[in-house]
């Protein structure tokens, strides 16, 4: 092959822009999927059904719960535990990266690409649930950890010190230094800087690739 830029510029740029989209439209996912239930349905599930509050069905079922337990029940419906849809960015970036590398490689059959994509998406969701149920990590932290592991895997795949440095800076910005929208913005700037650095780097020659 001729001279070409490092392939890892694409997943880095995709991650940066995906997170910025989450920041721009974060309000659309505010409160988790349970927030989209009609107000009457939420009241029925958390107050009327369990006999608390002033609903017209209060006490109908003979079950009494404290307001603290009701609040805990509300939280239990929001299994993602995040307020910005960061997990959707994780899934989109993984899928986009798999398709990009499959297109560039042009050696994998479609069913292998589909198996890798589907298997990875399932693994991400399961890892996210494990982080929630077993380690009680909040949603932003889980997403940041998943993305950091992905960046570390990309660094190993590409044998790139630059991507490894980006992964370290990413987790520093997304977990240690900031939370919420600020973490998204800072970590987006980090990965976008890595993408631009990759595009500006010296192209690889055929001898270097072999």
Short mmCIF file of C-alpha atoms in Angstrom, two decimals:
data_model
loop_
_atom_site.label_atom_id
_atom_site.label_comp_id
_atom_site.label_asym_id
_atom_site.label_seq_id
_atom_site.Cartn_x
_atom_site.Cartn_y
_atom_site.Cartn_z
CA UNK A 1 0.00 0.00 0.00
CA UNK A 2 1.04 3.61 -0.47
CA UNK A 3 1.52 6.25 2.12
CA UNK A 4 -1.44 6.74 4.43
CA UNK A 5 -2.34 8.38 7.68
CA UNK A 6 -2.84 6.31 10.84
CA UNK A 7 -6.29 4.76 10.83
CA UNK A 8 -6.97 5.59 14.45
CA UNK A 9 -7.73 9.21 13.59
CA UNK A 10 -11.28 8.17 12.68
CA UNK A 11 -12.39 6.54 15.98
CA UNK A 12 -10.82 9.42 17.91
CA UNK A 13 -12.63 12.02 15.83
CA UNK A 14 -15.86 10.00 15.95
CA UNK A 15 -15.68 9.81 19.74
CA UNK A 16 -15.02 13.52 20.10
CA UNK A 17 -17.90 14.58 17.88
CA UNK A 18 -20.27 11.97 19.34
CA UNK A 19 -19.67 13.33 22.83
CA UNK A 20 -20.19 16.89 21.67
CA UNK A 21 -23.52 15.81 20.18
CA UNK A 22 -24.44 14.33 23.55
CA UNK A 23 -23.59 17.67 25.17
CA UNK A 24 -25.68 19.58 22.61
CA UNK A 25 -28.73 17.33 22.95
CA UNK A 26 -28.20 16.14 26.51
CA UNK A 27 -31.55 17.47 27.66
CA UNK A 28 -33.32 15.00 25.38
CA UNK A 29 -32.11 12.12 27.54
CA UNK A 30 -32.39 13.88 30.89
CA UNK A 31 -33.62 11.66 33.68
CA UNK A 32 -33.31 8.27 32.00
CA UNK A 33 -35.93 6.30 30.11
CA UNK A 34 -38.31 6.24 33.09
CA UNK A 35 -38.62 10.02 32.83
CA UNK A 36 -40.57 9.56 29.60
CA UNK A 37 -43.41 7.72 31.34
CA UNK A 38 -46.55 9.85 31.66
CA UNK A 39 -46.83 11.71 34.94
CA UNK A 40 -49.95 9.75 35.85
CA UNK A 41 -48.19 6.44 35.22
CA UNK A 42 -45.25 7.44 37.40
CA UNK A 43 -47.57 8.45 40.21
CA UNK A 44 -49.44 5.16 39.92
CA UNK A 45 -46.25 3.12 40.01
CA UNK A 46 -44.63 4.95 42.89
CA UNK A 47 -47.46 6.37 45.00
CA UNK A 48 -50.85 4.91 44.21
CA UNK A 49 -49.63 1.33 43.75
CA UNK A 50 -47.76 1.35 47.04
CA UNK A 51 -50.28 3.30 49.08
CA UNK A 52 -48.38 6.53 49.68
CA UNK A 53 -49.11 10.11 48.72
CA UNK A 54 -52.46 11.68 48.10
CA UNK A 55 -53.46 9.78 44.95
CA UNK A 56 -57.03 8.58 44.64
CA UNK A 57 -55.81 4.97 44.83
CA UNK A 58 -53.69 5.62 47.93
CA UNK A 59 -53.80 2.65 50.27
CA UNK A 60 -56.01 0.66 47.88
CA UNK A 61 -53.64 -2.27 47.76
CA UNK A 62 -52.92 -2.36 51.47
CA UNK A 63 -49.16 -1.88 51.04
CA UNK A 64 -47.45 0.94 52.87
CA UNK A 65 -44.06 2.33 51.87
CA UNK A 66 -42.11 5.27 53.17
CA UNK A 67 -41.28 8.16 50.86
CA UNK A 68 -37.62 7.12 51.01
CA UNK A 69 -38.51 3.67 49.68
CA UNK A 70 -40.59 5.24 46.93
CA UNK A 71 -37.65 7.41 45.92
CA UNK A 72 -35.44 4.32 45.85
CA UNK A 73 -38.00 2.56 43.67
CA UNK A 74 -38.02 5.47 41.25
CA UNK A 75 -34.23 5.30 41.01
CA UNK A 76 -34.34 1.54 40.40
CA UNK A 77 -36.26 2.08 37.16
CA UNK A 78 -33.44 4.24 35.81
CA UNK A 79 -31.00 1.37 35.26
CA UNK A 80 -28.67 3.52 33.17
CA UNK A 81 -28.05 5.98 36.00
CA UNK A 82 -26.93 8.72 33.64
CA UNK A 83 -28.42 12.04 32.63
CA UNK A 84 -26.82 12.65 29.25
CA UNK A 85 -27.11 9.58 27.03
CA UNK A 86 -23.35 8.93 27.17
CA UNK A 87 -23.90 5.19 26.71
CA UNK A 88 -25.46 5.84 23.31
CA UNK A 89 -22.25 7.60 22.27
CA UNK A 90 -20.24 4.58 23.43
CA UNK A 91 -22.34 2.21 21.33
CA UNK A 92 -22.33 4.49 18.28
CA UNK A 93 -18.55 5.00 18.40
CA UNK A 94 -17.90 1.26 18.70
CA UNK A 95 -20.20 0.44 15.79
CA UNK A 96 -18.75 3.21 13.63
CA UNK A 97 -15.19 2.09 14.40
CA UNK A 98 -15.92 -1.54 13.48
CA UNK A 99 -17.50 -0.50 10.17
CA UNK A 100 -14.63 1.88 9.39
CA UNK A 101 -11.94 -0.74 10.00
CA UNK A 102 -13.91 -3.36 8.07
CA UNK A 103 -14.20 -0.97 5.11
CA UNK A 104 -10.49 -0.15 5.23
CA UNK A 105 -9.42 -3.77 5.59
CA UNK A 106 -11.73 -5.16 2.87
CA UNK A 107 -10.83 -8.73 3.82
CA UNK A 108 -13.49 -9.62 6.37
CA UNK A 109 -16.74 -11.12 5.16
CA UNK A 110 -19.96 -9.36 6.05
CA UNK A 111 -21.06 -12.02 8.53
CA UNK A 112 -17.79 -11.71 10.45
CA UNK A 113 -18.19 -7.95 10.61
CA UNK A 114 -21.78 -8.37 11.80
CA UNK A 115 -20.69 -10.89 14.46
CA UNK A 116 -17.93 -8.59 15.74
CA UNK A 117 -20.27 -5.60 15.80
CA UNK A 118 -23.15 -7.40 17.52
CA UNK A 119 -20.91 -9.23 19.98
CA UNK A 120 -19.18 -6.01 20.95
CA UNK A 121 -22.44 -4.13 21.44
CA UNK A 122 -23.78 -6.90 23.68
CA UNK A 123 -20.52 -6.97 25.65
CA UNK A 124 -20.65 -3.20 26.19
CA UNK A 125 -24.21 -3.32 27.49
CA UNK A 126 -23.42 -6.25 29.80
CA UNK A 127 -20.29 -4.51 31.12
CA UNK A 128 -22.35 -1.39 31.78
CA UNK A 129 -24.93 -3.41 33.73
CA UNK A 130 -22.18 -5.13 35.73
CA UNK A 131 -20.75 -1.75 36.64
CA UNK A 132 -24.17 -0.66 37.84
CA UNK A 133 -25.33 -3.75 39.72
CA UNK A 134 -22.03 -5.05 41.12
CA UNK A 135 -19.95 -1.90 41.66
CA UNK A 136 -22.68 0.76 42.02
CA UNK A 137 -20.85 3.10 39.63
CA UNK A 138 -22.75 6.07 38.30
CA UNK A 139 -23.55 6.17 34.60
CA UNK A 140 -20.99 8.81 33.62
CA UNK A 141 -18.19 6.91 35.32
CA UNK A 142 -19.22 3.63 33.68
CA UNK A 143 -19.25 5.23 30.23
CA UNK A 144 -15.89 6.90 30.80
CA UNK A 145 -14.34 3.62 31.94
CA UNK A 146 -15.75 1.75 28.93
CA UNK A 147 -14.37 4.37 26.55
CA UNK A 148 -10.99 4.39 28.28
CA UNK A 149 -10.76 0.61 27.92
CA UNK A 150 -11.72 0.99 24.27
CA UNK A 151 -9.00 3.58 23.73
CA UNK A 152 -6.47 1.33 25.46
CA UNK A 153 -7.51 -1.54 23.17
CA UNK A 154 -7.15 0.72 20.14
CA UNK A 155 -3.67 1.75 21.32
CA UNK A 156 -2.69 -1.92 21.59
CA UNK A 157 -4.21 -2.74 18.19
CA UNK A 158 -2.43 0.12 16.46
CA UNK A 159 0.73 -0.07 18.61
CA UNK A 160 0.28 3.67 19.13
CA UNK A 161 1.82 5.62 21.97
CA UNK A 162 -0.28 8.62 20.94
CA UNK A 163 -3.57 6.77 21.50
CA UNK A 164 -2.28 5.48 24.85
CA UNK A 165 -1.52 9.06 25.91
CA UNK A 166 -4.99 10.10 24.73
CA UNK A 167 -6.54 7.29 26.80
CA UNK A 168 -4.70 8.45 29.93
CA UNK A 169 -5.71 12.08 29.37
CA UNK A 170 -9.27 10.99 28.59
CA UNK A 171 -9.81 9.18 31.88
CA UNK A 172 -8.16 12.06 33.73
CA UNK A 173 -10.61 14.57 32.25
CA UNK A 174 -13.71 12.36 32.27
CA UNK A 175 -13.39 10.81 35.74
CA UNK A 176 -10.79 12.53 37.91
CA UNK A 177 -11.06 16.23 37.09
CA UNK A 178 -14.68 16.75 36.08
CA UNK A 179 -18.20 15.33 36.03
CA UNK A 180 -21.27 15.64 33.82
CA UNK A 181 -21.26 17.99 30.84
CA UNK A 182 -17.85 19.45 31.69
CA UNK A 183 -16.31 15.98 31.64
CA UNK A 184 -17.83 15.37 28.21
CA UNK A 185 -16.48 18.64 26.82
CA UNK A 186 -12.96 18.22 28.23
CA UNK A 187 -12.62 14.60 27.15
CA UNK A 188 -13.99 15.50 23.70
CA UNK A 189 -11.27 18.13 23.28
CA UNK A 190 -8.66 15.56 24.28
CA UNK A 191 -9.68 12.94 21.72
CA UNK A 192 -10.20 15.54 18.98
CA UNK A 193 -6.68 16.83 19.63
CA UNK A 194 -5.46 13.25 19.28
CA UNK A 195 -7.34 12.88 15.99
CA UNK A 196 -5.81 16.06 14.58
CA UNK A 197 -2.36 14.98 15.75
CA UNK A 198 -2.83 11.69 13.89
CA UNK A 199 -3.92 13.48 10.71
CA UNK A 200 -0.93 15.83 10.90
CA UNK A 201 1.56 13.04 11.57
CA UNK A 202 3.91 11.69 8.91
CA UNK A 203 2.17 9.10 6.71
CA UNK A 204 3.30 5.50 7.03
CA UNK A 205 5.16 3.97 4.13
CA UNK A 206 4.67 0.45 2.88
CA UNK A 207 8.02 -0.58 4.40
CA UNK A 208 7.02 0.75 7.81
CA UNK A 209 3.66 -1.03 7.68
CA UNK A 210 5.31 -4.38 6.98
#
